[in-house]
Coordinates of C-alpha atoms in Angstrom, one line a residue:
M1 CA -14.1 20.0 -5.3
R2 CA -13.4 16.7 -3.5
W3 CA -10.5 16.9 -1.1
N4 CA -7.6 14.4 -1.8
P5 CA -6.2 13.1 1.6
H6 CA -3.5 11.1 -0.2
G7 CA -0.4 11.9 -2.4
G8 CA -0.5 12.2 -6.1
D9 CA -2.2 15.6 -6.4
I10 CA -0.6 16.5 -9.7
Y11 CA -3.8 18.1 -11.0
S12 CA -4.0 21.3 -8.9
Q13 CA -0.8 22.5 -10.4
T14 CA 2.1 21.3 -12.5
Y15 CA 5.0 19.4 -10.9
D16 CA 8.2 18.2 -12.5
Y17 CA 8.8 15.4 -9.9
D18 CA 6.3 13.5 -7.9
F19 CA 7.7 11.7 -4.8
S20 CA 4.3 11.6 -3.1
V21 CA 3.2 8.3 -4.6
N22 CA 5.0 5.0 -4.0
V23 CA 5.0 3.3 -7.4
N24 CA 7.6 1.2 -9.1
P25 CA 10.5 3.6 -10.0
C26 CA 11.0 1.8 -13.4
G27 CA 7.7 3.2 -14.6
T28 CA 4.9 1.3 -16.4
P29 CA 6.2 -1.6 -18.4
D30 CA 6.0 -1.3 -22.2
R31 CA 4.1 -4.6 -22.4
V32 CA 1.4 -3.2 -20.0
K33 CA 1.1 0.0 -22.1
Q34 CA 0.8 -2.0 -25.3
A35 CA -2.0 -4.1 -23.7
V36 CA -3.9 -0.9 -22.9
I37 CA -3.4 0.3 -26.5
D38 CA -4.6 -3.0 -27.9
S39 CA -7.7 -2.7 -25.7
V40 CA -9.0 0.2 -27.7
C41 CA -10.5 -2.2 -30.2
S42 CA -12.6 -3.8 -27.5
L43 CA -14.1 -0.6 -26.0
Q44 CA -17.4 -1.4 -27.7
D45 CA -17.8 -4.4 -25.4
Y46 CA -18.6 -4.7 -21.8
P47 CA -15.8 -6.0 -19.6
D48 CA -15.8 -9.6 -18.4
S49 CA -17.5 -9.1 -15.0
G50 CA -15.8 -12.2 -13.7
C51 CA -12.3 -11.2 -14.8
T52 CA -12.1 -14.8 -16.0
K53 CA -8.7 -14.8 -17.8
L54 CA -7.1 -12.5 -15.4
T55 CA -8.2 -14.7 -12.5
A56 CA -6.8 -17.8 -14.2
V57 CA -3.4 -16.2 -14.8
L58 CA -3.1 -14.7 -11.3
S59 CA -4.2 -18.1 -9.8
Q60 CA -1.4 -19.9 -11.6
K61 CA 1.2 -17.3 -10.8
E62 CA 0.3 -16.9 -7.1
Q63 CA -0.7 -20.6 -6.6
V64 CA -4.0 -19.5 -5.1
P65 CA -7.3 -21.2 -6.2
E66 CA -9.4 -19.1 -8.5
E67 CA -12.4 -19.2 -6.2
E68 CA -10.3 -17.5 -3.4
I69 CA -9.5 -14.5 -5.6
I70 CA -11.4 -11.2 -5.9
F71 CA -10.6 -8.2 -8.1
G72 CA -11.6 -4.6 -7.6
N73 CA -11.3 -1.2 -9.2
G74 CA -8.2 -0.6 -7.1
A75 CA -7.4 -1.9 -3.7
A76 CA -9.4 0.9 -2.1
E77 CA -12.6 -0.5 -3.6
L78 CA -12.0 -3.9 -2.0
I79 CA -11.4 -2.3 1.4
Y80 CA -14.9 -0.8 1.2
A81 CA -16.3 -4.0 -0.1
L82 CA -14.9 -6.1 2.7
V83 CA -16.0 -3.6 5.4
H84 CA -19.5 -3.4 4.0
T85 CA -19.7 -7.1 3.7
L86 CA -18.5 -7.8 7.3
R87 CA -20.4 -4.8 8.8
P88 CA -18.1 -4.7 11.9
K89 CA -19.3 -2.8 15.0
K90 CA -15.9 -2.3 16.4
A91 CA -12.5 -2.3 14.6
L92 CA -8.9 -1.8 15.6
L93 CA -6.5 0.2 13.5
C94 CA -2.9 1.2 14.0
A95 CA -2.0 4.9 13.9
P96 CA -0.4 6.0 11.7
S97 CA -1.5 3.9 8.8
F98 CA -3.4 4.1 5.5
A99 CA -6.3 6.6 5.6
E100 CA -8.8 4.5 3.6
Y101 CA -9.2 2.0 6.4
E102 CA -10.7 4.7 8.6
S103 CA -12.8 6.1 5.8
A104 CA -14.3 2.7 4.9
L105 CA -15.1 1.9 8.5
L106 CA -16.7 5.2 9.2
S107 CA -18.9 4.8 6.0
A108 CA -20.2 1.5 7.6
G109 CA -20.9 3.2 10.9
C110 CA -18.1 1.3 12.7
F111 CA -16.6 2.4 16.0
I112 CA -12.8 2.6 15.6
R113 CA -10.2 2.1 18.2
F114 CA -6.6 3.2 17.4
A115 CA -3.5 1.4 18.6
P116 CA -0.7 4.1 18.5
L117 CA 2.6 3.1 17.0
M118 CA 5.1 4.9 19.2
E119 CA 8.0 7.0 17.8
E120 CA 10.3 5.9 20.6
Q121 CA 9.7 2.3 19.4
G122 CA 10.5 3.2 15.8
F123 CA 6.8 3.2 14.8
A124 CA 7.1 -0.6 14.8
L125 CA 4.3 -3.0 15.7
T126 CA 5.3 -4.7 18.9
E127 CA 4.0 -7.5 21.1
D128 CA 2.1 -4.8 23.1
F129 CA -0.4 -4.9 20.2
L130 CA -1.5 -8.4 21.3
E131 CA -3.1 -6.9 24.4
Q132 CA -5.2 -4.7 22.1
L133 CA -6.9 -7.8 20.6
T134 CA -9.9 -7.9 22.8
E135 CA -13.0 -10.1 22.3
D136 CA -15.3 -7.0 21.6
L137 CA -13.5 -6.5 18.3
D138 CA -14.9 -7.6 15.0
L139 CA -12.1 -6.6 12.7
V140 CA -8.4 -5.8 12.8
I141 CA -6.7 -4.1 9.8
L142 CA -2.9 -4.1 9.4
C143 CA -0.6 -2.9 6.7
N144 CA 2.7 -4.7 6.0
P145 CA 5.0 -2.9 5.2
N146 CA 3.1 -0.2 6.9
N147 CA 2.1 3.0 5.1
P148 CA 3.5 5.7 5.7
T149 CA 6.4 4.4 7.8
G150 CA 7.5 1.5 5.6
I151 CA 8.2 -0.6 8.7
V152 CA 7.9 -4.3 8.2
T153 CA 6.3 -6.5 10.8
N154 CA 8.0 -9.8 11.2
R155 CA 6.0 -12.9 10.4
K156 CA 6.4 -14.4 13.8
L157 CA 4.4 -11.6 15.4
L158 CA 1.8 -11.6 12.6
L159 CA 1.2 -15.3 13.2
R160 CA 0.6 -14.7 16.9
I161 CA -1.8 -11.9 15.9
A162 CA -3.6 -14.2 13.4
K163 CA -3.9 -17.0 16.0
I164 CA -5.4 -14.7 18.7
C165 CA -7.8 -13.2 16.1
Q166 CA -8.9 -16.7 15.2
E167 CA -9.4 -17.7 18.8
K168 CA -11.4 -14.6 19.6
K169 CA -13.4 -14.6 16.3
I170 CA -11.9 -11.3 15.1
F171 CA -11.6 -11.0 11.3
L172 CA -8.1 -10.0 10.2
M173 CA -7.3 -8.0 7.0
L174 CA -3.7 -7.7 6.0
D175 CA -2.8 -5.0 3.4
E176 CA 0.3 -6.3 1.5
C177 CA 0.1 -3.8 -1.4
F178 CA 3.8 -2.9 -0.9
V179 CA 5.2 -6.4 -0.2
D180 CA 6.2 -7.2 -3.8
L181 CA 8.7 -4.3 -3.9
T182 CA 10.5 -5.4 -0.7
L183 CA 13.8 -7.2 -1.2
R184 CA 12.5 -10.6 0.0
P185 CA 8.7 -10.6 -0.2
E186 CA 8.5 -14.4 0.4
E187 CA 9.7 -13.8 3.9
I188 CA 7.0 -11.2 4.7
T189 CA 3.8 -12.3 3.0
M190 CA 1.2 -14.3 4.9
K191 CA -0.1 -15.9 1.7
G192 CA 1.1 -19.3 2.8
Y193 CA -1.2 -19.2 5.8
L194 CA -4.5 -18.6 4.1
D195 CA -5.6 -22.2 4.6
Q196 CA -4.7 -22.1 8.3
Y197 CA -6.6 -18.8 8.8
P198 CA -9.8 -18.7 6.7
E199 CA -10.9 -15.5 8.4
M200 CA -7.9 -13.6 7.1
F201 CA -8.1 -11.4 3.9
L202 CA -4.9 -10.4 2.1
L203 CA -5.1 -7.2 0.1
K204 CA -2.8 -6.6 -2.9
A205 CA -2.7 -4.4 -6.0
F206 CA -1.0 -3.9 -9.3
T207 CA -0.8 -0.2 -8.6
K208 CA 2.6 0.0 -6.8
T209 CA 4.3 -3.1 -8.2
Y210 CA 3.7 -2.3 -11.9
A211 CA 3.3 1.5 -11.7
M212 CA -0.2 1.6 -13.1
P213 CA -2.4 3.5 -10.5
G214 CA -4.3 5.2 -13.4
L215 CA -5.8 1.9 -14.4
R216 CA -7.2 1.0 -10.9
L217 CA -6.6 -2.7 -10.4
G218 CA -6.6 -4.3 -6.9
Y219 CA -7.1 -7.9 -5.8
G220 CA -7.4 -10.0 -2.7
F221 CA -7.1 -13.5 -1.4
C222 CA -9.3 -15.3 1.2
K223 CA -9.9 -19.0 1.9
D224 CA -13.5 -18.2 2.7
E225 CA -15.2 -18.6 -0.7
H226 CA -18.5 -17.5 0.7
L227 CA -17.0 -14.2 1.9
I228 CA -15.6 -13.7 -1.6
E229 CA -19.0 -14.2 -3.1
R230 CA -20.6 -11.8 -0.7
M231 CA -18.0 -9.2 -1.4
Y232 CA -18.6 -9.5 -5.1
Q233 CA -22.3 -8.8 -4.4
M234 CA -21.2 -5.5 -2.8
L235 CA -19.3 -4.5 -6.0
P236 CA -20.9 -2.9 -9.1
S237 CA -21.1 -5.0 -12.3
W238 CA -18.2 -4.5 -14.7
N239 CA -16.1 -2.7 -12.0
V240 CA -12.8 -3.7 -13.7
S241 CA -12.4 -2.3 -17.2
I242 CA -11.2 -4.2 -20.2
P243 CA -7.9 -2.1 -20.3
A244 CA -7.3 -2.8 -16.7
Q245 CA -7.9 -6.6 -17.1
N246 CA -5.6 -6.8 -20.1
A247 CA -2.9 -4.7 -18.4
G248 CA -3.0 -7.0 -15.4
I249 CA -2.5 -10.1 -17.6
A250 CA 0.4 -8.4 -19.3
A251 CA 1.9 -7.2 -16.0
L252 CA 2.0 -10.7 -14.5
S253 CA 4.6 -11.8 -17.0
E254 CA 7.0 -9.0 -16.0
D255 CA 9.1 -10.8 -13.4
E256 CA 12.4 -9.4 -14.6
Y257 CA 11.0 -5.9 -14.4
V258 CA 10.0 -6.4 -10.8
N259 CA 13.4 -7.9 -9.9
Q260 CA 15.1 -4.9 -11.5
A261 CA 12.9 -2.5 -9.4
R262 CA 13.8 -4.4 -6.2
E263 CA 17.5 -4.0 -7.0
I264 CA 17.1 -0.3 -7.7
I265 CA 15.1 0.3 -4.5
S266 CA 17.6 -1.8 -2.4
K267 CA 20.4 0.5 -3.5
E268 CA 18.7 3.9 -3.6
R269 CA 16.8 3.7 -0.3
P270 CA 19.9 3.5 1.9
W271 CA 21.6 6.2 -0.2
M272 CA 18.5 8.5 0.2
K273 CA 18.4 7.7 3.9
Q274 CA 22.0 8.7 4.4
K275 CA 21.5 11.9 2.5
L276 CA 18.4 12.9 4.6
E277 CA 20.3 12.1 7.8
E278 CA 23.2 14.3 6.7
F279 CA 20.7 17.1 6.3
G280 CA 19.6 16.6 9.9
M281 CA 16.4 14.6 9.3
T282 CA 15.3 11.7 11.5
V283 CA 14.7 8.8 9.1
W284 CA 13.2 5.4 10.0
D285 CA 14.3 2.1 8.6
S286 CA 11.8 1.4 5.9
G287 CA 11.6 -2.0 4.1
A288 CA 9.4 -0.6 1.4
N289 CA 9.9 1.5 -1.7
F290 CA 9.6 4.8 0.3
L291 CA 11.1 6.5 3.2
F292 CA 9.4 8.1 6.2
F293 CA 11.2 11.0 8.0
R294 CA 10.8 13.9 10.4
G295 CA 12.1 17.3 9.2
P296 CA 11.5 21.0 9.4
K297 CA 7.9 22.2 9.3
G298 CA 6.9 23.6 5.9
L299 CA 9.3 21.4 3.9
A300 CA 6.6 20.0 1.6
Q301 CA 5.3 23.5 0.8
K302 CA 8.8 24.8 0.0
L303 CA 9.5 21.9 -2.3
K304 CA 6.2 22.6 -4.1
R305 CA 7.5 26.0 -5.1
G306 CA 10.3 24.1 -6.9
K307 CA 7.7 21.9 -8.6
I308 CA 8.6 18.8 -6.4
L309 CA 5.8 17.0 -4.6
I310 CA 6.4 14.9 -1.5
R311 CA 3.8 13.4 0.9
D312 CA 3.1 15.7 3.9
C313 CA 2.0 13.2 6.6
S314 CA 0.5 15.6 9.0
N315 CA -3.0 14.4 8.3
Y316 CA -2.3 10.8 9.4
P317 CA -3.8 9.9 12.8
G318 CA -0.9 10.0 15.3
L319 CA 1.3 12.3 13.3
S320 CA 1.7 16.1 13.2
E321 CA 3.3 18.7 11.1
G322 CA 6.9 17.9 10.2
Y323 CA 6.5 14.2 9.2
Y324 CA 7.0 13.3 5.5
R325 CA 7.1 10.4 3.2
V326 CA 9.1 10.2 -0.1
A327 CA 9.1 7.6 -2.8
V328 CA 12.3 5.9 -3.7
R329 CA 12.9 6.6 -7.4
C330 CA 15.9 6.3 -9.8
R331 CA 19.2 8.0 -9.0
R332 CA 18.8 11.0 -11.2
E333 CA 15.4 11.9 -9.7
N334 CA 16.6 11.2 -6.2
E335 CA 19.5 13.5 -6.7
V336 CA 17.1 16.3 -7.8
L337 CA 15.1 15.8 -4.6
M338 CA 18.2 15.8 -2.4
Q339 CA 19.7 18.8 -4.0
A340 CA 16.4 20.7 -3.5
I341 CA 16.2 19.7 0.2
E342 CA 19.8 20.6 0.7
Q343 CA 19.1 24.1 -0.7
I344 CA 16.1 24.5 1.6
M345 CA 18.1 23.4 4.7
R346 CA 20.8 26.0 3.8
W347 CA 18.2 28.7 3.7
C348 CA 16.8 27.6 7.0
D349 CA 20.3 28.0 8.5

């Protein structure tokens, strides 16, 4: 059986609550569900390999030219497509960060150098990272907000990184899959600088924002149209299904739904942080729809017995046993999690 290094392992046993995946707490929009249902009548057809309608709708919404957009079967597929298109010999990753970057790079035979994010600096990306941008690098991958910490890197530092990468001919990939569920995404995203930095690829996905990971729909932006074309050559034909394309079109009209989710997250995240700190946990200041904290070893396993799933982060590079990530959900679910943790902490005493 294939090992799952991520959260969301709801198939090995039954869980009542899954806090291990960071999707929109409002659940999948009804309009998206209906789009999938309506797609049943089209299952006899092959999907539109160019995602023509979806591309046009996303282009208009994001104000990015159609030829600078690429879609994949989830964001993970595009990570692999970019890596196998660029074929970097040496890449720089932060640690901890999303595991698929390392997996994709290793699959392409790339040497990886890790830049550790230090706990004493709040796991934040600092100006010290600039010294890591050496001319022998071919690729730098950053996640903003970072996964699993939820820490947001300010745009001023990202612009300095982008400028140095441009000067030293280092390709830069920015993973912004969580940015749309931050309170003010327009202050974080680097989308407005695509023209200035054509060797920068922005990765995004419908997965987290619209709570539709089961459909697998990711996308990316890059000013380099030739790169987009080469990436498409790395992808299989018909990689984005008809239900996924139709769901994506429906999701892009759900502005109020996304705003509602941001409001919920902005209220629930500080409440959860305070509760966890009251239980003696060390909790970092996340800007995303999840919280990263350090607690007692074995906490995830104890919660599993109560049919509650959280993300054990011990398999992230740079982390060890006792680090965890929990999604921010609606109050009723969050209360269940906090009550369960409180009980466990009492038993530990």
